[in-house]
C-alpha cells in the first residue's frame, strides 16, 4: 500500500474508532450526516489541488530559487522547514479569517457543529490553492521539495489530532503548542473566542501576534457558523461562499422530498471512502481514460451522497445509478478484478439495491 492510500486508511480508521468510543463511553449520538460530509467534503478534489500546490512549489524551486536554504547544513534545513511552514500556516489561517475571499474558502471547515477528528478532515475543495500563496516564499528561499512535503504532512497530522474530542487540557503543553484545548477555542462561537488561536502546531505565533486565547472553564463551547447552513452537499459547501463573494446566487434546486436513514448514508459514505483509498493505491497503473473516469465517479458519488443527506430525490437517484453503473464500468471496462476491487464494487452494488428496497417499502406504506 502506498503512502497516500495508507494515510487515507489510517485517517478513516481513527475517525471511526473515535466515533465508536464517543458512543460507548459518552453515550453520544453519532451525527452521521455531518460525519460523512466531513469525510467526503474534499477527499478527492482537494487532493488534486494539493498536487497542484506541490507542483507549483516545484516550479518555483526550479525557476525562482534564491538558494538561501538549500545551502545550509541539512539539520538546519529541516529546522527551517518545520518552523517556517508553521509560520506560513499561521499567516494563511489568519488571512482566512480576515479577508472575505479567503473566508469564502475556509468557512466550510468552521460550519461543522461537532468537534471530533472528522472535523479535521472537513475542508473546501480549494484550500490547497489558497495555501500556495503563503508557502511560495519558502520555495523562493530554496526549501527542498521533499522537506516541504514532509513538514506540511507532519503539521497536517498534528492538526488532525488537535480536533479529537477526548483530550481535555494538556497541562504545560497548552502553553507552548496548539493542543485540542487551544483549537477548541478557535472553533467556538462565543465572542471571547472568535478569531483566536490561528496557529497550526506552535503556539508562539498567536502569543507573538496577539491572537492567543486560552480555554476558559466559565464559557461554554458551541461550534459552527452563525447563519444558514449550506447543507451536506460538498459541491454547494465549497462554492457557496465564493458565489456570495462574487454577489451571485445559485441556490440548490429541488424540494426536500426524500429522507434516507442515517445508517444508509453512513455506510454509503464509508464505502465510497474505501473506493477513494483503492483509487489512490492503484491509479498510477491505469491509463488516462480509466483514471479520469473513476475520478469522475468518485466526485459524483460525494455529490450524490450529499444530495441524499440534504433529502433531495436526485441525490438518491444519482447514488442508485452510480452504484449500479460502477461495477460494470470498473470491473468490465477497466479490468478492476482483484479481490479488493471486486469486494468494494459488490458492496456498492448491494448498497444501491438495498436503497431501492428501502424506497419500495416506503412507497408501499
Short mmCIF file of C-alpha atoms in Angstrom, two decimals:
data_model
loop_
_atom_site.label_atom_id
_atom_site.label_comp_id
_atom_site.label_asym_id
_atom_site.label_seq_id
_atom_site.Cartn_x
_atom_site.Cartn_y
_atom_site.Cartn_z
CA UNK A 1 0.00 0.00 0.00
CA UNK A 2 1.48 3.36 -0.99
CA UNK A 3 1.86 6.20 1.48
CA UNK A 4 -1.24 8.06 0.25
CA UNK A 5 -3.53 5.04 0.49
CA UNK A 6 -2.07 4.21 3.91
CA UNK A 7 -2.68 7.78 5.10
CA UNK A 8 -6.32 7.65 3.97
CA UNK A 9 -6.79 4.24 5.60
CA UNK A 10 -5.38 5.38 8.95
CA UNK A 11 -7.45 8.56 8.76
CA UNK A 12 -10.68 6.63 8.20
CA UNK A 13 -9.81 4.13 10.94
CA UNK A 14 -9.11 6.73 13.64
CA UNK A 15 -12.25 8.70 12.77
CA UNK A 16 -14.44 5.60 13.10
CA UNK A 17 -12.70 4.43 16.28
CA UNK A 18 -13.24 7.83 17.90
CA UNK A 19 -16.93 7.77 16.97
CA UNK A 20 -17.35 4.29 18.47
CA UNK A 21 -15.57 5.45 21.61
CA UNK A 22 -17.81 8.52 21.92
CA UNK A 23 -20.84 6.30 21.51
CA UNK A 24 -19.63 3.72 24.03
CA UNK A 25 -18.19 5.92 26.80
CA UNK A 26 -20.12 9.18 26.46
CA UNK A 27 -23.34 7.73 25.05
CA UNK A 28 -23.32 10.43 22.38
CA UNK A 29 -25.47 10.05 19.30
CA UNK A 30 -23.36 9.98 16.15
CA UNK A 31 -24.32 12.79 13.71
CA UNK A 32 -23.75 10.58 10.69
CA UNK A 33 -24.80 13.07 8.03
CA UNK A 34 -22.24 15.58 9.28
CA UNK A 35 -19.56 12.92 9.76
CA UNK A 36 -19.98 11.62 6.21
CA UNK A 37 -19.91 15.17 4.88
CA UNK A 38 -16.66 15.75 6.78
CA UNK A 39 -15.11 12.60 5.30
CA UNK A 40 -16.29 13.33 1.77
CA UNK A 41 -16.05 17.13 1.78
CA UNK A 42 -12.84 17.33 -0.20
CA UNK A 43 -11.23 13.94 -0.09
CA UNK A 44 -10.65 13.61 -3.84
CA UNK A 45 -10.94 17.06 -5.46
CA UNK A 46 -8.99 18.76 -2.69
CA UNK A 47 -6.10 16.32 -3.11
CA UNK A 48 -5.90 17.14 -6.81
CA UNK A 49 -5.37 20.76 -5.84
CA UNK A 50 -2.85 19.63 -3.22
CA UNK A 51 -0.96 18.14 -6.16
CA UNK A 52 -1.19 21.49 -7.94
CA UNK A 53 0.23 23.17 -4.83
CA UNK A 54 3.19 20.77 -4.68
CA UNK A 55 3.78 21.07 -8.43
CA UNK A 56 3.73 24.86 -8.20
CA UNK A 57 6.21 24.72 -5.34
CA UNK A 58 8.48 22.59 -7.52
CA UNK A 59 8.28 25.05 -10.40
CA UNK A 60 9.27 27.94 -8.15
CA UNK A 61 12.20 25.89 -6.90
CA UNK A 62 13.29 25.34 -10.48
CA UNK A 63 12.91 28.87 -11.81
CA UNK A 64 12.92 31.31 -8.86
CA UNK A 65 15.18 29.66 -6.28
CA UNK A 66 17.49 32.03 -4.39
CA UNK A 67 19.32 29.03 -2.83
CA UNK A 68 19.40 30.52 0.66
CA UNK A 69 18.04 27.48 2.49
CA UNK A 70 19.39 24.57 0.47
CA UNK A 71 22.95 25.79 1.12
CA UNK A 72 22.52 25.34 4.87
CA UNK A 73 23.55 22.14 6.68
CA UNK A 74 20.81 19.53 6.35
CA UNK A 75 19.87 19.73 10.05
CA UNK A 76 19.14 23.45 9.78
CA UNK A 77 17.22 22.93 6.57
CA UNK A 78 14.87 20.62 8.49
CA UNK A 79 14.58 23.09 11.36
CA UNK A 80 13.73 25.84 8.91
CA UNK A 81 11.17 23.61 7.16
CA UNK A 82 9.19 22.82 10.31
CA UNK A 83 9.31 26.33 11.79
CA UNK A 84 8.83 28.33 8.59
CA UNK A 85 5.98 26.17 7.32
CA UNK A 86 4.15 26.63 10.62
CA UNK A 87 4.59 30.40 10.41
CA UNK A 88 3.30 30.31 6.83
CA UNK A 89 0.27 28.36 8.01
CA UNK A 90 -0.40 30.91 10.76
CA UNK A 91 -0.33 33.75 8.22
CA UNK A 92 -2.59 31.83 5.85
CA UNK A 93 -5.03 30.87 8.58
CA UNK A 94 -5.27 34.41 9.90
CA UNK A 95 -5.85 35.68 6.35
CA UNK A 96 -8.65 33.11 6.00
CA UNK A 97 -10.42 34.80 8.89
CA UNK A 98 -9.60 38.37 7.84
CA UNK A 99 -10.18 38.67 4.10
CA UNK A 100 -13.54 37.78 2.62
CA UNK A 101 -12.23 35.91 -0.40
CA UNK A 102 -10.20 33.58 1.82
CA UNK A 103 -13.03 33.19 4.34
CA UNK A 104 -15.27 32.15 1.45
CA UNK A 105 -12.97 29.14 1.06
CA UNK A 106 -12.24 28.46 4.72
CA UNK A 107 -15.79 28.77 6.09
CA UNK A 108 -16.52 25.13 5.14
CA UNK A 109 -14.17 23.98 7.86
CA UNK A 110 -15.96 26.04 10.51
CA UNK A 111 -19.51 25.03 9.60
CA UNK A 112 -19.15 21.68 11.38
CA UNK A 113 -21.15 21.72 14.60
CA UNK A 114 -19.47 18.75 16.32
CA UNK A 115 -15.84 18.79 17.42
CA UNK A 116 -14.24 15.47 16.51
CA UNK A 117 -11.44 14.03 14.38
CA UNK A 118 -13.65 14.09 11.30
CA UNK A 119 -13.84 17.89 11.61
CA UNK A 120 -10.09 17.96 10.97
CA UNK A 121 -10.75 16.42 7.55
CA UNK A 122 -13.56 18.82 6.65
CA UNK A 123 -12.22 21.29 4.08
CA UNK A 124 -13.06 23.19 0.96
CA UNK A 125 -12.03 21.80 -2.40
CA UNK A 126 -9.87 24.88 -2.89
CA UNK A 127 -7.98 25.05 0.42
CA UNK A 128 -4.64 24.00 -1.10
CA UNK A 129 -4.89 26.71 -3.74
CA UNK A 130 -5.06 29.39 -1.05
CA UNK A 131 -2.19 27.70 0.80
CA UNK A 132 0.15 28.10 -2.16
CA UNK A 133 0.23 31.88 -1.87
CA UNK A 134 1.69 31.61 1.63
CA UNK A 135 4.16 28.76 1.12
CA UNK A 136 5.53 30.10 -2.18
CA UNK A 137 8.17 32.24 -0.38
CA UNK A 138 9.62 29.03 1.09
CA UNK A 139 10.28 27.77 -2.42
CA UNK A 140 11.85 31.07 -3.45
CA UNK A 141 14.15 30.83 -0.41
CA UNK A 142 15.19 27.36 -1.54
CA UNK A 143 13.44 24.89 0.80
CA UNK A 144 13.85 21.46 -0.87
CA UNK A 145 10.61 19.95 -2.15
CA UNK A 146 10.85 16.75 -0.10
CA UNK A 147 11.31 18.77 3.08
CA UNK A 148 8.31 20.95 2.19
CA UNK A 149 6.12 17.87 1.68
CA UNK A 150 7.37 16.18 4.86
CA UNK A 151 6.97 19.28 7.04
CA UNK A 152 3.49 20.09 5.75
CA UNK A 153 2.37 16.46 6.14
CA UNK A 154 3.64 16.40 9.73
CA UNK A 155 1.82 19.61 10.63
CA UNK A 156 -1.40 18.41 8.99
CA UNK A 157 -1.21 15.23 11.08
CA UNK A 158 -0.85 17.34 14.24
CA UNK A 159 -3.88 19.39 13.19
CA UNK A 160 -5.94 16.23 12.73
CA UNK A 161 -5.03 15.21 16.29
CA UNK A 162 -5.98 18.68 17.56
CA UNK A 163 -9.59 18.06 16.51
CA UNK A 164 -10.05 15.00 18.71
CA UNK A 165 -12.98 15.01 21.13
CA UNK A 166 -11.41 13.21 24.08
CA UNK A 167 -8.36 15.20 25.19
CA UNK A 168 -9.26 17.95 27.64
CA UNK A 169 -6.44 20.10 28.97
CA UNK A 170 -2.83 19.10 28.22
CA UNK A 171 -1.01 20.77 31.10
CA UNK A 172 2.13 22.70 30.18
CA UNK A 173 1.72 21.74 26.51
CA UNK A 174 -1.28 24.09 26.35
CA UNK A 175 1.18 26.95 26.88
CA UNK A 176 3.54 26.08 24.03
CA UNK A 177 1.61 24.07 21.43
CA UNK A 178 -1.74 24.24 19.65
CA UNK A 179 -3.40 21.45 21.64
CA UNK A 180 -7.03 20.25 21.36
CA UNK A 181 -7.94 22.69 24.14
CA UNK A 182 -6.44 25.64 22.25
CA UNK A 183 -8.02 24.57 18.99
CA UNK A 184 -11.48 24.16 20.55
CA UNK A 185 -11.23 27.86 21.31
CA UNK A 186 -10.58 28.57 17.64
CA UNK A 187 -13.76 26.74 16.56
CA UNK A 188 -16.01 28.05 19.34
CA UNK A 189 -18.66 30.69 18.58
CA UNK A 190 -18.57 32.71 21.80
CA UNK A 191 -17.43 36.33 21.17
CA UNK A 192 -14.45 35.91 23.51
CA UNK A 193 -13.21 33.04 21.34
CA UNK A 194 -13.82 34.47 17.87
CA UNK A 195 -10.75 34.89 15.65
CA UNK A 196 -8.31 33.47 18.16
CA UNK A 197 -5.65 30.72 18.10
CA UNK A 198 -4.79 30.61 14.39
CA UNK A 199 -1.65 28.51 14.86
CA UNK A 200 -1.22 25.02 13.48
CA UNK A 201 1.35 23.39 15.78
CA UNK A 202 3.38 26.01 17.69
CA UNK A 203 1.58 28.50 19.92
CA UNK A 204 4.33 31.09 19.72
CA UNK A 205 2.80 32.84 16.69
CA UNK A 206 -0.50 33.51 18.45
CA UNK A 207 1.30 34.82 21.51
CA UNK A 208 3.71 36.89 19.43
CA UNK A 209 0.98 38.49 17.27
CA UNK A 210 -1.68 38.91 19.95
CA UNK A 211 -4.24 36.31 18.88
CA UNK A 212 -3.94 33.85 21.76
CA UNK A 213 -6.92 32.98 23.95
CA UNK A 214 -6.85 30.09 26.48
CA UNK A 215 -9.91 27.94 27.00
CA UNK A 216 -12.00 29.20 29.92
CA UNK A 217 -13.99 26.91 32.19
CA UNK A 218 -16.73 29.53 32.64
CA UNK A 219 -17.53 29.86 28.91
CA UNK A 220 -19.44 27.02 27.22
CA UNK A 221 -18.22 25.67 23.91
CA UNK A 222 -20.55 25.73 20.91
CA UNK A 223 -19.39 25.17 17.36
CA UNK A 224 -20.47 26.12 13.86
CA UNK A 225 -21.05 29.36 11.98
CA UNK A 226 -23.90 31.79 12.59
CA UNK A 227 -26.33 31.93 9.71
CA UNK A 228 -27.91 29.40 7.39
CA UNK A 229 -26.17 26.10 6.87
CA UNK A 230 -25.24 25.19 3.30
CA UNK A 231 -26.42 21.63 3.92
CA UNK A 232 -24.40 18.48 3.42
CA UNK A 233 -23.55 18.68 -0.27
CA UNK A 234 -19.80 19.23 -0.76
CA UNK A 235 -20.34 20.96 -4.10
CA UNK A 236 -22.56 23.68 -2.63
CA UNK A 237 -20.50 23.93 0.56
CA UNK A 238 -17.27 24.53 -1.35
CA UNK A 239 -18.81 27.03 -3.76
CA UNK A 240 -21.49 28.82 -1.77
CA UNK A 241 -19.13 31.25 -0.10
CA UNK A 242 -17.38 32.12 -3.34
CA UNK A 243 -20.70 32.69 -5.06
CA UNK A 244 -21.74 35.07 -2.29
CA UNK A 245 -18.43 36.91 -2.52
CA UNK A 246 -18.97 37.44 -6.25
CA UNK A 247 -22.53 38.54 -5.42
CA UNK A 248 -24.08 35.74 -7.40
CA UNK A 249 -26.76 33.36 -6.26
CA UNK A 250 -27.05 29.79 -7.40
CA UNK A 251 -29.24 28.09 -4.84
CA UNK A 252 -29.54 24.30 -4.99
CA UNK A 253 -32.76 23.34 -6.72
CA UNK A 254 -35.33 20.76 -5.79
CA UNK A 255 -37.58 20.18 -2.81
CA UNK A 256 -36.71 18.21 0.31
CA UNK A 257 -38.76 15.20 -0.67
CA UNK A 258 -36.91 12.07 0.36
CA UNK A 259 -35.28 11.12 3.64
CA UNK A 260 -32.95 8.13 3.67
CA UNK A 261 -31.89 6.57 7.00
CA UNK A 262 -28.70 7.97 8.52
CA UNK A 263 -27.25 4.45 8.69
CA UNK A 264 -27.75 4.06 4.95
CA UNK A 265 -25.95 7.34 4.25
CA UNK A 266 -23.17 6.39 6.68
CA UNK A 267 -22.47 3.01 5.08
CA UNK A 268 -22.57 4.54 1.61
CA UNK A 269 -20.14 7.27 2.59
CA UNK A 270 -17.72 4.80 4.16
CA UNK A 271 -17.87 2.53 1.11
CA UNK A 272 -17.15 5.49 -1.14
CA UNK A 273 -14.19 6.43 1.04
CA UNK A 274 -12.98 2.85 0.61
CA UNK A 275 -13.13 3.35 -3.15
CA UNK A 276 -11.05 6.52 -2.76
CA UNK A 277 -8.40 4.53 -0.88
CA UNK A 278 -8.40 1.93 -3.66
CA UNK A 279 -8.15 4.69 -6.27
CA UNK A 280 -5.10 6.39 -4.75
CA UNK A 281 -3.44 2.99 -4.32
CA UNK A 282 -3.94 1.80 -7.93
CA UNK A 283 -4.43 4.90 -10.07
CA UNK A 284 -0.79 5.10 -11.19
CA UNK A 285 -1.20 1.83 -13.10
CA UNK A 286 -4.24 2.87 -15.14
CA UNK A 287 -4.47 4.72 -18.42
CA UNK A 288 -5.76 8.29 -18.55
CA UNK A 289 -9.32 7.30 -19.50
CA UNK A 290 -9.56 4.94 -16.54
CA UNK A 291 -8.05 7.48 -14.15
CA UNK A 292 -10.42 10.28 -15.07
CA UNK A 293 -13.50 8.07 -15.41
CA UNK A 294 -13.15 6.62 -11.91
CA UNK A 295 -12.25 10.07 -10.58
CA UNK A 296 -15.49 11.44 -12.06
CA UNK A 297 -17.45 8.59 -10.45
CA UNK A 298 -15.95 9.37 -7.04
CA UNK A 299 -16.76 13.07 -7.34
CA UNK A 300 -20.29 12.24 -8.48
CA UNK A 301 -20.62 9.88 -5.53
CA UNK A 302 -19.71 12.56 -2.99
CA UNK A 303 -22.28 14.91 -4.53
CA UNK A 304 -24.97 12.21 -4.66
CA UNK A 305 -24.45 11.28 -1.00
CA UNK A 306 -24.60 14.97 -0.15
CA UNK A 307 -27.89 15.18 -2.03
CA UNK A 308 -29.25 12.23 -0.05
CA UNK A 309 -28.15 13.86 3.21
CA UNK A 310 -30.00 17.02 2.11
CA UNK A 311 -33.07 14.86 1.44
CA UNK A 312 -33.04 15.52 -2.29
CA UNK A 313 -34.64 12.93 -4.54
CA UNK A 314 -31.98 13.45 -7.19
CA UNK A 315 -29.32 12.53 -4.63
CA UNK A 316 -30.79 9.08 -4.12
CA UNK A 317 -31.42 8.58 -7.83
CA UNK A 318 -27.85 9.62 -8.60
CA UNK A 319 -26.46 7.27 -5.96
CA UNK A 320 -28.59 4.40 -7.26
CA UNK A 321 -27.39 4.98 -10.82
CA UNK A 322 -23.78 5.20 -9.66
CA UNK A 323 -23.86 2.01 -7.59
CA UNK A 324 -25.40 0.13 -10.50
CA UNK A 325 -23.01 1.56 -13.09
CA UNK A 326 -19.68 1.49 -11.23
CA UNK A 327 -19.32 -2.33 -11.02
CA UNK A 328 -19.84 -2.69 -14.76
CA UNK A 329 -17.65 0.30 -15.55
CA UNK A 330 -14.76 -0.56 -13.23
CA UNK A 331 -14.73 -4.35 -13.46
CA UNK A 332 -15.90 -4.59 -17.06
CA UNK A 333 -14.25 -1.72 -18.91
CA UNK A 334 -11.19 -1.03 -16.76
CA UNK A 335 -10.34 -4.55 -15.59
CA UNK A 336 -10.54 -3.84 -11.86
CA UNK A 337 -10.97 -7.51 -10.91
CA UNK A 338 -8.60 -8.01 -7.98
CA UNK A 339 -10.12 -9.12 -4.70
CA UNK A 340 -10.18 -5.66 -3.09
CA UNK A 341 -11.89 -4.05 -6.09
CA UNK A 342 -14.46 -6.81 -6.52
CA UNK A 343 -15.37 -6.72 -2.81
CA UNK A 344 -15.86 -2.94 -2.82
CA UNK A 345 -17.81 -2.96 -6.09
CA UNK A 346 -20.02 -5.80 -4.87
CA UNK A 347 -20.75 -3.95 -1.64
CA UNK A 348 -21.59 -0.79 -3.59
CA UNK A 349 -24.00 -2.77 -5.77
CA UNK A 350 -25.65 -4.35 -2.75
CA UNK A 351 -25.88 -0.93 -1.09
CA UNK A 352 -27.63 0.57 -4.11
CA UNK A 353 -30.09 -2.32 -4.32
CA UNK A 354 -30.73 -2.06 -0.56
CA UNK A 355 -31.61 1.61 -1.07
CA UNK A 356 -34.04 0.62 -3.81
CA UNK A 357 -35.62 -1.89 -1.45
CA UNK A 358 -35.94 0.79 1.24
CA UNK A 359 -37.70 3.15 -1.17
CA UNK A 360 -40.05 0.40 -2.39
CA UNK A 361 -41.00 -0.32 1.21
CA UNK A 362 -41.61 3.39 1.85
CA UNK A 363 -43.75 3.72 -1.28
CA UNK A 364 -45.77 0.62 -0.30
CA UNK A 365 -46.61 2.25 3.01
#
